[in-house]
Structures are given as structure tokens and as C-alpha cells.
XYZ file of C-alpha atoms in Angstrom:
590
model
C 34.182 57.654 93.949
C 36.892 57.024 92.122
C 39.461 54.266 90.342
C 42.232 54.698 93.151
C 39.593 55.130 95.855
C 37.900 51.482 95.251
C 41.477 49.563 94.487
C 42.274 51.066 97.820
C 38.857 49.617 98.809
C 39.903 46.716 97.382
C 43.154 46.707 99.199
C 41.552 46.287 102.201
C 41.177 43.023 101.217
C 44.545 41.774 101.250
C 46.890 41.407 103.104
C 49.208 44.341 102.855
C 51.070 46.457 104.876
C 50.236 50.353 105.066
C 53.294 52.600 103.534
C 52.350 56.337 103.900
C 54.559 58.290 101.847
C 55.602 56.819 98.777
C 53.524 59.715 96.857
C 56.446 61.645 97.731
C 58.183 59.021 95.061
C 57.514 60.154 91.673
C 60.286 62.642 90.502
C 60.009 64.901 87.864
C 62.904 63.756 85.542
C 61.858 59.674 85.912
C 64.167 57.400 84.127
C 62.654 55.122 81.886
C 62.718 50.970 82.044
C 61.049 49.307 79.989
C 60.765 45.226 81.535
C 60.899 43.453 78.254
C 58.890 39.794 78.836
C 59.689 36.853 77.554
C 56.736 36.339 74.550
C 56.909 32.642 73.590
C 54.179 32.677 70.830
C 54.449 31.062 67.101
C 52.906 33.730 65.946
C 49.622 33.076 67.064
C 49.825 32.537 71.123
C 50.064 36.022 73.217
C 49.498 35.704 76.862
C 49.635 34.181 80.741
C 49.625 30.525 79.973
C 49.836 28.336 83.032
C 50.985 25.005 84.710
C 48.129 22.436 85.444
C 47.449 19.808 87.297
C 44.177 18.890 88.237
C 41.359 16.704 86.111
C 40.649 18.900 83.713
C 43.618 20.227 80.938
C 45.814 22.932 81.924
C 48.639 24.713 80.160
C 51.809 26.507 79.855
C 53.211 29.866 80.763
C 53.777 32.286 77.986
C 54.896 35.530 79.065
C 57.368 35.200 81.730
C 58.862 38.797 83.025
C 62.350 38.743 84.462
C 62.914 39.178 88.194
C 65.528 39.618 90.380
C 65.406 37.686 94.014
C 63.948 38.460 97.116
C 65.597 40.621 99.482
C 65.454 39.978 102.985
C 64.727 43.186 105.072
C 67.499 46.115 106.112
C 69.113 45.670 109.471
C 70.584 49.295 109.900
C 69.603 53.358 108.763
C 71.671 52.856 105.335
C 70.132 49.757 104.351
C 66.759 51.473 104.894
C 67.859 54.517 102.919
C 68.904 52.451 100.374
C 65.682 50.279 100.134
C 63.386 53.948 99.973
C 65.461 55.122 96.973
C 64.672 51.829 94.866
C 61.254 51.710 95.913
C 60.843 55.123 95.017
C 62.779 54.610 91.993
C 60.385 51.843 91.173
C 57.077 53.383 91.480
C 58.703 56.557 89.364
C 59.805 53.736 86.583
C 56.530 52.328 86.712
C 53.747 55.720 86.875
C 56.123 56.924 83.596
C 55.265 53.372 81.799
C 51.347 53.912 82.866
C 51.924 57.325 81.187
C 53.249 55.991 78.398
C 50.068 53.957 78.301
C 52.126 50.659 78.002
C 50.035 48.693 80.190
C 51.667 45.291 79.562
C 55.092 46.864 80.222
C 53.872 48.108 83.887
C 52.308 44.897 84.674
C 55.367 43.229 84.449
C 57.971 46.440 85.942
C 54.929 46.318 89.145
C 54.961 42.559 89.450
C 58.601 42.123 89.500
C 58.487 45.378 92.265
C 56.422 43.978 94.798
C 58.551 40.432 94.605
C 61.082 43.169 95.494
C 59.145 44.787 98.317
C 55.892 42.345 99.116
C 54.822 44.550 101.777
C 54.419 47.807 99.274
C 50.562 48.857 99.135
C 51.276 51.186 96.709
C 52.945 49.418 94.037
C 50.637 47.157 94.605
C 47.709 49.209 93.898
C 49.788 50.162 90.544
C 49.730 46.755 89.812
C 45.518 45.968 90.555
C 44.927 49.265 88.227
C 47.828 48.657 85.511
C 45.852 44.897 85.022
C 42.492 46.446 84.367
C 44.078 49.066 82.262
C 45.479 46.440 80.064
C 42.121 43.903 80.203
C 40.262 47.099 79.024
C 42.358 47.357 75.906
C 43.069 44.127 75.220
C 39.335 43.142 75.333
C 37.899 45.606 72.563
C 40.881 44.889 70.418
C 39.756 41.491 70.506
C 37.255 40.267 67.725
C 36.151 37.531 69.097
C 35.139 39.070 72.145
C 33.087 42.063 70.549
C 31.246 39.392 68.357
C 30.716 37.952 71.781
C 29.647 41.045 73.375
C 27.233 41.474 70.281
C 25.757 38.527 70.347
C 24.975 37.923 73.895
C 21.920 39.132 75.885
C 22.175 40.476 78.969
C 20.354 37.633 81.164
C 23.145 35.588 79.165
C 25.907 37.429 80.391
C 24.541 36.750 83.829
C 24.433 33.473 83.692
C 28.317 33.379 82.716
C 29.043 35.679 85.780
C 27.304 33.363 87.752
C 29.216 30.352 86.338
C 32.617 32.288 87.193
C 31.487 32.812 90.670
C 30.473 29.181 91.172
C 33.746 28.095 89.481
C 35.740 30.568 91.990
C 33.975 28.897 94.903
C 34.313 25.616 94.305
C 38.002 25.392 92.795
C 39.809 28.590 93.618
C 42.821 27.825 95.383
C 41.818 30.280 98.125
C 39.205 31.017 100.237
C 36.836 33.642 98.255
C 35.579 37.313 99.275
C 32.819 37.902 97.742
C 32.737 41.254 98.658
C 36.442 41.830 97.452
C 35.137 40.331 94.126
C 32.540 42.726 93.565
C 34.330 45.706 94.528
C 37.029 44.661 92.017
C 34.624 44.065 89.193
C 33.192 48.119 90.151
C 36.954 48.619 90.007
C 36.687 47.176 86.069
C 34.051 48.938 85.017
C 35.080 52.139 86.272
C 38.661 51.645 84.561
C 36.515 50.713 81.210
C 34.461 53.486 81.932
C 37.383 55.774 81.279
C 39.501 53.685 78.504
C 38.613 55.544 74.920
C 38.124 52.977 72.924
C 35.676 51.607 75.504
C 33.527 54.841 75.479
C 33.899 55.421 71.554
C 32.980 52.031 70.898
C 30.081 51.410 73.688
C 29.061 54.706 74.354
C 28.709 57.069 71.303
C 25.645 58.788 71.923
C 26.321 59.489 76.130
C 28.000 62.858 76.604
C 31.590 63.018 79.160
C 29.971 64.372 81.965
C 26.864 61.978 81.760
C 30.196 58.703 81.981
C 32.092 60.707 84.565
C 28.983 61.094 86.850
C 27.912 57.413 86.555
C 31.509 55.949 86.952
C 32.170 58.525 90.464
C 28.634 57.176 92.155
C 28.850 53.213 90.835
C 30.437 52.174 94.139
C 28.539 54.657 96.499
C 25.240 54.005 94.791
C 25.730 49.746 95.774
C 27.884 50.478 98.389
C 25.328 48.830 100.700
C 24.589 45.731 99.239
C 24.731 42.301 100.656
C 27.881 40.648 99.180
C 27.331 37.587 101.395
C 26.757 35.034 98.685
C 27.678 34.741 95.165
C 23.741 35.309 93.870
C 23.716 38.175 95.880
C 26.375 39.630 93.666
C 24.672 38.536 90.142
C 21.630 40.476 91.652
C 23.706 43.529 91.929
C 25.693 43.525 88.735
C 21.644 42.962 87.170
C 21.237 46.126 88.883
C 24.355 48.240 87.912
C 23.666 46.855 84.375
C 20.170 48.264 84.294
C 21.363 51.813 85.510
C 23.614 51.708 83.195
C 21.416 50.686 80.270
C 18.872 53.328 81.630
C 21.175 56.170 81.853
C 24.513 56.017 79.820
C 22.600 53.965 77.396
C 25.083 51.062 77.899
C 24.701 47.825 77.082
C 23.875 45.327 79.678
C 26.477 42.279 78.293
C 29.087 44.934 78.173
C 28.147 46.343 81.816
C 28.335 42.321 83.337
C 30.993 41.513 81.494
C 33.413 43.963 82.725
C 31.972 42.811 86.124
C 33.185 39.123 85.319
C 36.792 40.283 84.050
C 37.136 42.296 87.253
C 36.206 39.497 89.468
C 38.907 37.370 88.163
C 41.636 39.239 86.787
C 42.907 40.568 90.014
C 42.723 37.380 92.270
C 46.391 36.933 91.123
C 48.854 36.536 88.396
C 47.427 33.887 86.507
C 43.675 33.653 86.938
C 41.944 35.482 83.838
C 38.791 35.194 81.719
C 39.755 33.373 78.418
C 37.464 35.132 74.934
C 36.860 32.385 72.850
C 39.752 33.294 70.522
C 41.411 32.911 73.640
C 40.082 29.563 74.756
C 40.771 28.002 71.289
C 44.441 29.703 71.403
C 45.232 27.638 74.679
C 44.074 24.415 73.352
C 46.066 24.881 70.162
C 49.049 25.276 72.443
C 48.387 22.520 74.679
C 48.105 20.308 71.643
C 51.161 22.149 70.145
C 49.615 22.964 66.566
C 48.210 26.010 65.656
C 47.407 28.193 62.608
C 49.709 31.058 62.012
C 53.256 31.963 60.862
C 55.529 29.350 62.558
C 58.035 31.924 64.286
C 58.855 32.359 67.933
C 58.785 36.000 69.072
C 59.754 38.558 71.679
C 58.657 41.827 71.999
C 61.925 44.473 71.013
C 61.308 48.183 71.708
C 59.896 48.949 68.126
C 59.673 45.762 66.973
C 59.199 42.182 67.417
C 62.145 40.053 67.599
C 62.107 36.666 65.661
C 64.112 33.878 68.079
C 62.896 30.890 65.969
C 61.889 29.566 62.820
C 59.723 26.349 62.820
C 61.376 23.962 59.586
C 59.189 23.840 56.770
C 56.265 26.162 58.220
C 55.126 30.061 56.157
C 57.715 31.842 57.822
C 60.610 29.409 56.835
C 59.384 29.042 53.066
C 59.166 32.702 53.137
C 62.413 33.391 53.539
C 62.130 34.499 57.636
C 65.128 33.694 59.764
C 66.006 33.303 63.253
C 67.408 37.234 63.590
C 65.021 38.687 61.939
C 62.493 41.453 63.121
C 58.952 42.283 62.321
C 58.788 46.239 62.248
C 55.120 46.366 61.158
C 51.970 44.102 60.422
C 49.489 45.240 57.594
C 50.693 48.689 57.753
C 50.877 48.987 61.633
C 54.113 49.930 62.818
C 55.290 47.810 65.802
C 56.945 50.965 66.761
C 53.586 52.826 67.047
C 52.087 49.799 69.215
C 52.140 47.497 71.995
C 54.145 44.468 71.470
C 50.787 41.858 72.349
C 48.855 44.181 69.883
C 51.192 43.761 67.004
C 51.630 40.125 67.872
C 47.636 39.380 67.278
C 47.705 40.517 64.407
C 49.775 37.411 62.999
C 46.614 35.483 63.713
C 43.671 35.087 61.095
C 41.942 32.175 59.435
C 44.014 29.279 57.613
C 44.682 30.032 54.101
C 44.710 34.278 54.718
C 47.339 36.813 53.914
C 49.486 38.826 56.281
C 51.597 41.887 55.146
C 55.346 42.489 57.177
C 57.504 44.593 56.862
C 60.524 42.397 58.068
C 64.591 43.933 58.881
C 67.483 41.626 58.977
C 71.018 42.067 60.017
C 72.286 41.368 56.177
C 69.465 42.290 54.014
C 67.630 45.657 52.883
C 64.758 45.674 55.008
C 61.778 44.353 52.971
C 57.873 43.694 52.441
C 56.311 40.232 52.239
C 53.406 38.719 52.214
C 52.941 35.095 54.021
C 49.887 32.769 54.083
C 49.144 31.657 57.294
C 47.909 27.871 57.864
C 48.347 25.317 60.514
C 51.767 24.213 61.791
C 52.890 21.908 64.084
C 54.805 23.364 66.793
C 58.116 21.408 68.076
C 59.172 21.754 71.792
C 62.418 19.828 71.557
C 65.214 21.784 69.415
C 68.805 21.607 68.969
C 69.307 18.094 69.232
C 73.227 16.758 69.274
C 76.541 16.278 70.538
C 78.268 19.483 72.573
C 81.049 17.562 73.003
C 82.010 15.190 70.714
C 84.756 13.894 72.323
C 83.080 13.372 76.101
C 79.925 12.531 74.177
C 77.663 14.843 75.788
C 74.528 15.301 74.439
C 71.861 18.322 74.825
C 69.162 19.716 73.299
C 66.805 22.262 74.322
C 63.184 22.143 75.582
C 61.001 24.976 74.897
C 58.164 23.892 76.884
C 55.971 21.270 78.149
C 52.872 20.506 75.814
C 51.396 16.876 74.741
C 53.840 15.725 72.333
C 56.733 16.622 75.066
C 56.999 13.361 76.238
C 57.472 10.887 73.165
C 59.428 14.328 71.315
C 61.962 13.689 74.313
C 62.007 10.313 74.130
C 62.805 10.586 70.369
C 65.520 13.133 70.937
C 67.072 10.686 73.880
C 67.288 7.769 71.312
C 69.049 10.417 68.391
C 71.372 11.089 70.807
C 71.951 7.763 72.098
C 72.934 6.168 68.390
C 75.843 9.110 68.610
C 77.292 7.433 71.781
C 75.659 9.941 74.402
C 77.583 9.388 77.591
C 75.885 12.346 79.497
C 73.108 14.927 78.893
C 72.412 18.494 79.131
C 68.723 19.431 79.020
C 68.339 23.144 78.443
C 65.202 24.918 80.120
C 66.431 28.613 79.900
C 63.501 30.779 78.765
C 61.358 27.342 78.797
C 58.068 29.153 80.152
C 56.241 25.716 81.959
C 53.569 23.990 80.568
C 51.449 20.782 80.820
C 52.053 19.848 84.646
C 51.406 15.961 83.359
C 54.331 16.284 80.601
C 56.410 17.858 82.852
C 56.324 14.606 85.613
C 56.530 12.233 82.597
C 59.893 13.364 81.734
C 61.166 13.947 85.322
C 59.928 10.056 85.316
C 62.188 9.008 82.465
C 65.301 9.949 84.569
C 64.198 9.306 87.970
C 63.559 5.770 89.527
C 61.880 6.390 92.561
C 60.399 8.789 94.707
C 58.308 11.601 94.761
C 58.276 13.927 91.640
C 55.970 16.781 92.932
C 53.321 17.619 95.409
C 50.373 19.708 94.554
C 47.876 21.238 97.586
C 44.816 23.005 96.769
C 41.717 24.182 99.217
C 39.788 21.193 97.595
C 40.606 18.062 98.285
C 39.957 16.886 94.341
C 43.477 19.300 93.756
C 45.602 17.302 96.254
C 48.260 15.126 94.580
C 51.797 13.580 94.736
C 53.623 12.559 92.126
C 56.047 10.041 92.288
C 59.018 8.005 89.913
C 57.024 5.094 88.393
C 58.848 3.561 85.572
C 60.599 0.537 85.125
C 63.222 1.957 82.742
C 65.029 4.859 82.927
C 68.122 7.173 81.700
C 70.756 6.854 83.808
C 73.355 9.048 81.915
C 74.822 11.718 84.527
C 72.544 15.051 83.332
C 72.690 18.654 83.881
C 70.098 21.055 83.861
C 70.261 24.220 82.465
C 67.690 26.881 84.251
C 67.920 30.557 84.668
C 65.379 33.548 85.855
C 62.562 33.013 82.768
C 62.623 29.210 83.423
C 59.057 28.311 85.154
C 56.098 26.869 86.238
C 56.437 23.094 84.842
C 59.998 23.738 83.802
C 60.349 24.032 87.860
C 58.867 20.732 88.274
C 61.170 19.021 86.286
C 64.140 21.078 87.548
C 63.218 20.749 91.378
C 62.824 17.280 90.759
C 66.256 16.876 89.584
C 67.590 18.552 92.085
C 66.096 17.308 95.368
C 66.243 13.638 94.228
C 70.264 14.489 93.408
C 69.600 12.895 90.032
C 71.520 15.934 88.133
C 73.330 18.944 88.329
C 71.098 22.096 87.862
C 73.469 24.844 86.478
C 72.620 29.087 85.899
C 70.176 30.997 88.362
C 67.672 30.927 89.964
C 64.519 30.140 88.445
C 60.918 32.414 88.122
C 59.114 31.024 90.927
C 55.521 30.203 89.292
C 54.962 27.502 91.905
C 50.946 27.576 91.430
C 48.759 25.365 89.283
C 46.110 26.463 86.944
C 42.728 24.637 85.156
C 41.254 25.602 81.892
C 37.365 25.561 82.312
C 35.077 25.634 79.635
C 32.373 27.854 80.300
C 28.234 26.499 79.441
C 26.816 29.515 79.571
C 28.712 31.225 76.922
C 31.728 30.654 74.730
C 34.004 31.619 77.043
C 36.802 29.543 79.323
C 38.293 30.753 82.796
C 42.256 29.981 83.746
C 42.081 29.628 87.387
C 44.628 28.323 89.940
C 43.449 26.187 91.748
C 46.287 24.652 93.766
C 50.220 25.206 94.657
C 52.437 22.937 93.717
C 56.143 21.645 95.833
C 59.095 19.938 94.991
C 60.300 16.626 96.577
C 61.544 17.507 99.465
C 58.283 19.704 100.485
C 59.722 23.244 99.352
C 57.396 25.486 97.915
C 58.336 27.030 94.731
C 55.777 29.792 94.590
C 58.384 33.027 95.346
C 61.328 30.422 95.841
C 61.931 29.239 92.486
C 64.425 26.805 92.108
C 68.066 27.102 93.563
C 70.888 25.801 90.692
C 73.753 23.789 92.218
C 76.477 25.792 90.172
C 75.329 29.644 89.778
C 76.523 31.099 86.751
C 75.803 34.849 85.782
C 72.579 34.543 82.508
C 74.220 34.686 78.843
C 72.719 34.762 75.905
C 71.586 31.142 74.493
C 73.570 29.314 72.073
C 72.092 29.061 68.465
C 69.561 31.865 68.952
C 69.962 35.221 68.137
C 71.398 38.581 70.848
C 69.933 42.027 70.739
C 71.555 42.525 67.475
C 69.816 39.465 65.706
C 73.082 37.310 65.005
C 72.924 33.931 66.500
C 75.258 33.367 69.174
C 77.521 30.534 69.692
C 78.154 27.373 71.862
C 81.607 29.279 73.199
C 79.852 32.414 73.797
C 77.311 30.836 76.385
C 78.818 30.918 79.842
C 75.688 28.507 81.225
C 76.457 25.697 78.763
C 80.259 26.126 78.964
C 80.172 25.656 82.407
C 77.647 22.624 82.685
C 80.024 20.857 79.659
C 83.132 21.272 81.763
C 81.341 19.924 85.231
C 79.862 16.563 83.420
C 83.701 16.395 81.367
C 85.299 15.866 84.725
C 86.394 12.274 85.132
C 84.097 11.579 87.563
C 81.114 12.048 85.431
């Protein structure tokens, strides 16, 4: 059985209409999209990064694909025909990205596709086999995760798979299928069972036909299993990882670990198995310090785009500006590679050389070598007056971590000894964070109320929120938010606007209205991101899909004092948003 025969399997599942024809969809002439993400890493961070909530710490989102809004459904023939053609023209878009092998790219093109058209199976089965195409890859490229996978036994692995599964059943925001779980952990060993690095790197000495043959029977040969409890699933994956191990040769971690990547990578967006590079990774960005380069990037079509430069960190003493792109890491050309790939290979131990080949819009393009080491990473940027004159103040927030709180509070007071009359607080491209930070500063402009609701299946998940301190900032405030801005930046943005505290100016926000744990795995060094509840604003509106709606909608510009497409920085007059929230908050009643 094959890859597309257990997604649809899987499919089964969930809840999902049945669309018959969209084969019919991929032309022969496609026109390629690629749906550049929004990459906030410092060098170092690459990946989903999450809101959270609950007891244990959470953390921010990371890479945040664009998306357009939901459209409600055609009411006559031409609306219809209208709605075919960009469905079809979306699965074309996205089958040429999976041929392209540029996994990450059809993850997001797929995921912002069925927000378009929530009923599409087949996108949506694109979407469940693009995710285990990229897992595959990203897994073996990952170092820490092959030392994992070499040092584990097999009973070891087990007893992490089991951990996941108890983990799912206890905190998972939904009710669990076990048997959708292990028919999409089949699913990930199937995909890894056809991935070439996977097969050159696990199974040298097992011929093609002996792989094919194993990964067309895997499903058929448990097919008829009990899947009614969680240990009945570890005693099946014990099973598939002896066959394995008996007739491909394959090792028995690397058989039950693609099992426990498969049974949480597909739940939804946001739930994934963490390696421990990983793990550490998310903790280093919850705590906001981390050891790398001290540059913000996002991924370019051959390159990777530098947005930032943290003050005083390798990059900056270097010479690296804002502007700035990376074409190549220790002789890999970004051009040759996907953007997360390139990206991780910033990363290495404090102290340790990294080669770039770095462009710039005024210089000869150039090789350098910077040592990496640990840098403190500021969320609060751009700190001063707009508007001297009506003495509004702004500054941006790049996302929600620890030091958030007191790092606004600092920027507040700044602006305050200038003679701040009114605020703008800029969350464009702010990609959430720390669910906790995110209330705290909703807190130090609202006086009362509720700040946010959170809802889980268990009870422990259930929270609300609300304004709780003495003192706060009264000075009239506008928000700044457009189609990147979410998870905990649509805490503190739905709080503003449902408690009518502020003025939320730009579009429509991302929608990540869902709450995610870090867990810390016993059984092996490994974590697990899981949501495990949803979260609502105020007034009881759920953001998941909804996102937050700004009071005055301005068309997305490019953000004042960081760089366009061409790497020069743009200016305060050449951002529409910001122009538009200083002229509401100069009007004399503000």
C-alpha cells in the first residue's frame, strides 16, 4: 500500500469533505509561487514556535506564512467557476513546489490553501504528505537527532513513544484516535522509507526492491491490529520495528522513532516532536539569549535576508548590517538549499567559526568569518518619538519572551522623559510568544476586565485572564497589526480592542488562536510542543481562523527602519500603517 493510499486512510479520520476531481487540476505549464514565511531566528532559532499557557513553559511562533482571509462560499455558477480555477490553480502551485522538493515552501502554499478552501481533501492530503516530507529531511540533517538515534536502544525508543502517547492523552487539546495515530506514524515511515538520505544513511546494505516491498505491505501486514489503547500501539510499532530489523536490516530506534514523529506531526500545525537541539533552541528563545550570530533573518529566494542586527553582538562587530544577505554558509550556497537548511547552519558551539559569503546593496559582495557566542536577544526596538511635535511615542515589539515585560516597561519610561502624550506599539511581523508576557503587558494598559480566555479538553488548561494592576498607562495607544502578527501578539491586540482601550490599525491578523506546552520528555532527551488548549479574546471570540479585526484597515507596507526586497531600509513616510495610526492619535481628540 502506498504513501497516498494511507494519508487517504488517514483522512478518514478527519473531518473533511469528499472533492472528486481535483486530479483533473494539475496543468502542464504550472506557474510557480513560492510562499516566502516569515523566519524570525537570530541566527540560531528555525521553526514552529508557539503561544503557551498552561503550567508548564510555552513559547513563541517563529515561522509565520502569510494568508489571505477566509472566503465565505459562492452563491451563483460564476462564483463557483471562479472558486475551481483557484483551487485548481492552488494544488498546480503547490504539486510544482513538492517537485521542486521544497518541502517547507509547500507546507506553507498548502496551509494557507485549505484556510482558503477548508473543505478541500485534496490539498489537504498535500499538506499531511508535504509535513512528513519535510520531518524526513529535516530530521537526518539534524545532529543532534542522529547522535540520538545512535545512541538509543530500541526498548528506549519505546518507552519515548509511549511517553508521547500518554502525553497526547492526557493534555492534547482534542479527543485522541489512536487508530488515526498509528496509521499516521505508518504514513512516516513509509515517507522515510522513500526520502534518500533516509535510505543512504539507514539502509546501505538493503537493496530498492527489498525497501519498496516492505514500505507497500507495512500497513496491510498490521492492518488488523487492535488500536484501542495507546499500549496496544507501542506493541505494534515493537512489531513493525522487529520486521524491519529482521528484513531491511533497519534499526529498531530509527523504525519507532519515525512512528513517534508521525503520531504527532500531523495532529495540526503546531504539535511536533522537539530533538534535543531542538528542545534547548526553544528554551534559549523563551529566555531570549542564545548562542549564535545576533541577526534576524528571512528566507529570500537564493538567499537569506538579514532584517536586523542585534547592537554589539558577532554580526554587528563584524561589519553585518540590516540589508544585508547571506548567499552561502561554509561553502553551501543558499541558492542550492532550503532556506531552514542554510539557516542551521549558523548554529554551532560558543567560541566556533562560521564562513559567509555576505552581499550588500553598497559593497562588493564579500567573505567573512564570525565567531559565534551567546547574545542576548532584545524584543523591544526602535524606541522614540514619531512625532515630535504631538509627542507620540512607538517602538516596536518583536515578540513576547521573559524579559518582554520589564523591556516594555523600560521603553514606556524612555519615552515618557521625552513628553510621550500617546503611543504606538508596533506588532507587524511580531510572531507570538510567551502567553504569560503577552497578558502582562495587555495588563499595563488595561484596568479591568478580562484579558483572555483559554479552554482546553482538561480542565488543568482552563483559564481567564483578567486586568489586575493598580497602575496603569493611560496614554491614548494604537496598535499596529497586520497578516504575520500572531499567536500572543493576538492576545495583546484582541485585548486592546474588545476592552476599547486602543485603536488597532493595518489588517487582519494570522489567526494562531491555539495554545501550546513544551514537555520535557524522561525517557529520552527529547521534548514534545503540543497544544493543548484554544485561547479567546474578551469578549468570547475565538481567534483560531478569525484573527484579529483592526479598527482602521490599511493595505500592508513595508516596515519603517527595516530593510524592502532590495535591502535599503525604508522610512517612517514610506509606511502607510504608521502614517495612518500617527494621523488618527494627532487628531485633537486624542
Amino acid at each position: 500500500m502506498d504513501l497516498l493510499t494511507t494519508i487517504n486512510r488517514c483522512l478518514a479520520f478527519d473531518k473533511q469533505a469528499d472533492q472528486s476531481n481535483e486530479g483533473k487540476a494539475i496543468a502542464k505549464h504550472a506557474r510557480r509561487r513560492r510562499v516566502a514565511g516569515r523566519m524570525r531566528t537570530f541566527a540560531l532559532v528555525v521553526g514552529a514556535i508557539a503561544v503557551g499557557g498552561s503550567s508548564m513553559p510555552a513559547f513563541a511562533q517563529g515561522f509565520v506564512p502569510s494568508r489571505g482571509p477566509t472566503v465565505s462560499a459562492p452563491t451563483n455558477d460564476a462564483e463557483r467557476k471562479l472558486e475551481e480555477q483557484e483551487r485548481a490553480r492552488a494544488l498546480t502551485d503547490g504539486i510544482e513546489l513538492e517537485d521542486a522538493g521544497q518541502w517547507s515552501d509547500a507546507i506553507d502554499h498548502y496551509e494557507s490553501a485549505t484556510r482558503r478552501f477548508p473543505q478541500d481533501r485534496i490539498l489537504y492530503q498535500r499538506l499531511l504528505i508535504s509535513r512528513l516530507r519535510f520531518d524526513v529531511n529535516r530530521r537526518y540533517q539534524d545532529q543532534t537527532y542522529l547522535r540520538s538515534l545512535r545512541d538509543m536502544t530500541t526498548s528506549q525508543s519505546l518507552d519515548l513513544y509511549s511517553e508521547i502517547l500518554a502525553n497526547l492523552q492526557t493534555h492534547y487539546v482534542d479527543t485522541i484516535e489512536w487508530s488515526r495515530v498509528l496509521l499516521h506514524g505508518t504514513a512516516a515511515l513509509e515517507t522515510a522509507l522513500d526520502d534518500e538520505t533516509f535510505v543512504q544513511t539507514m539502509l546501505p546494505n538493503a537493496t530498492p526492491e527489498q525497501i519498496e516491498k516492505f514500505r507497500m505491505e507495512i500497513h496491510h501486514r498490521i492492518s488488523q491490529r487492535s488500536t484501542q489503547s495507546r499500549f496496544d500501539l507501542r506493541a505494534t510499532v515493537s512489531q513493525v520495528a522487529s520486521m524491519a530489523q529482521q528484513e531491511l536490516g533497519l534499526s529498531g530506534t530509527a523504525t519507532v522513532l519515525e512512528f513517534v514523529s508521525g503520531a504527532v506531526s500531523t495532529l495540526d500545525t503546531y504539535t511536533r516532536l522537539l530533538s534535543p537541539g531542538q528542545l534547548d533552541d526553544m528554551f534559549s528563545t523563551i529566555d531570549g539569549n542564545f548562542v549564535g550570530l545576533g541577526v534576524e533573518l528571512k528566507p529570500g529566494e537564493d538567499c537569506l535576508n538579514i532584517l536586523s542586527v542585534i547592537p554589539g553582538g558577532p554580526a554587528d562587530e563584524a561589519g553585518i548590517v540590516a540589508g544585508d544577505r547571506i548567499m552561502g554558509v561554509d561553502a553551501i550556497s543558499a541558492a542550492d538549499r532550503d532556506p531552514d537548511y542554510v539557516a542551521d547552519l549558523l548554529r554551532g558551539p560558543e567560541g566556533s567559526l562560521v564562513s559567509l559569503e555576505i552581499a550588500s546593496v553598497d559593497q562588493q559582495p564579500r567573505s567573512i568569518r564570525v565567531a559565534r557566542r551567546r547574545v542576548d536577544v532584545p524584543c523591544v526596538e526602535n524606541i522614540h518619538l514619531v512625532d515630535t511635535d504631538a509627542k507620540i511615542g512607538y517602538f516596536r515589539l518583536t515578540n513576547f519572551q521573559k524579559s518582554t515585560p520589564a523591556e516594555v516597561e523600560k521603553a514606556l519610561w524612555a519615552l515618557s522623559r521625552q513628553g510621550m502624550r500617546s503611543l504606538i506599539i508596533d506588532l507587524r511581523d511580531n510572531p507570538g510568544g510567551l502567553l504569560p508576557a503577552s497578558v502582562e503587558v495587555a495588563d499595563r494598559f488595561i484596568d479591568n476586565g478580562r484579558i483572555l480566555t483559554t479552554r482546553g479538553r482538561n480542565a488543568r488548561e482552563n483559564f481567564d485572564y483578567s486586568a489586575h494592576r493598580a497602575n496603569t498607562w493611560n496614554v491614548p495607544l494604537a496598535v499596529l497589526i497586520d497578516r504575520n502578527s500572531a499567536s500572543a501578539s493576538e492576545i495583546f491586540s484582541g485585548a486592546i480592542r474588545d476592552s476599547n482601550r486602543g485603536t488597532v490599525v493595518g489588517e487582519k491578523s494570522y489567526g494562531k488562536g491555539s495554545v501550546q506546552g513544551i514537555f520535557r520528555m524522561q525517557a529520552a532527551q527529547f521534548g514534545l510542543c503540543l497544544t493543548t488548549a484554544k485561547f479567546y479574546s474578551p469578549s468570547g471570540r475565538a481567534i483560531s481562523r478569525n484573527g484579529v479585526e483592526p479598527h482602521l484597515s490599511v493595505p500592508p507596507t513595508y516596515i519603517a527602519a527595516r530593510p524592502d526586497e532590495n535591502g535599503r531600509l525604508v522610512t517612517e513616510l514610506e509606511d502607510d500603517v504608521l502614517q495612518r495610526a500617527i494621523e488618527h492619535l494627532a487628531q485633537p481628540a486624542h
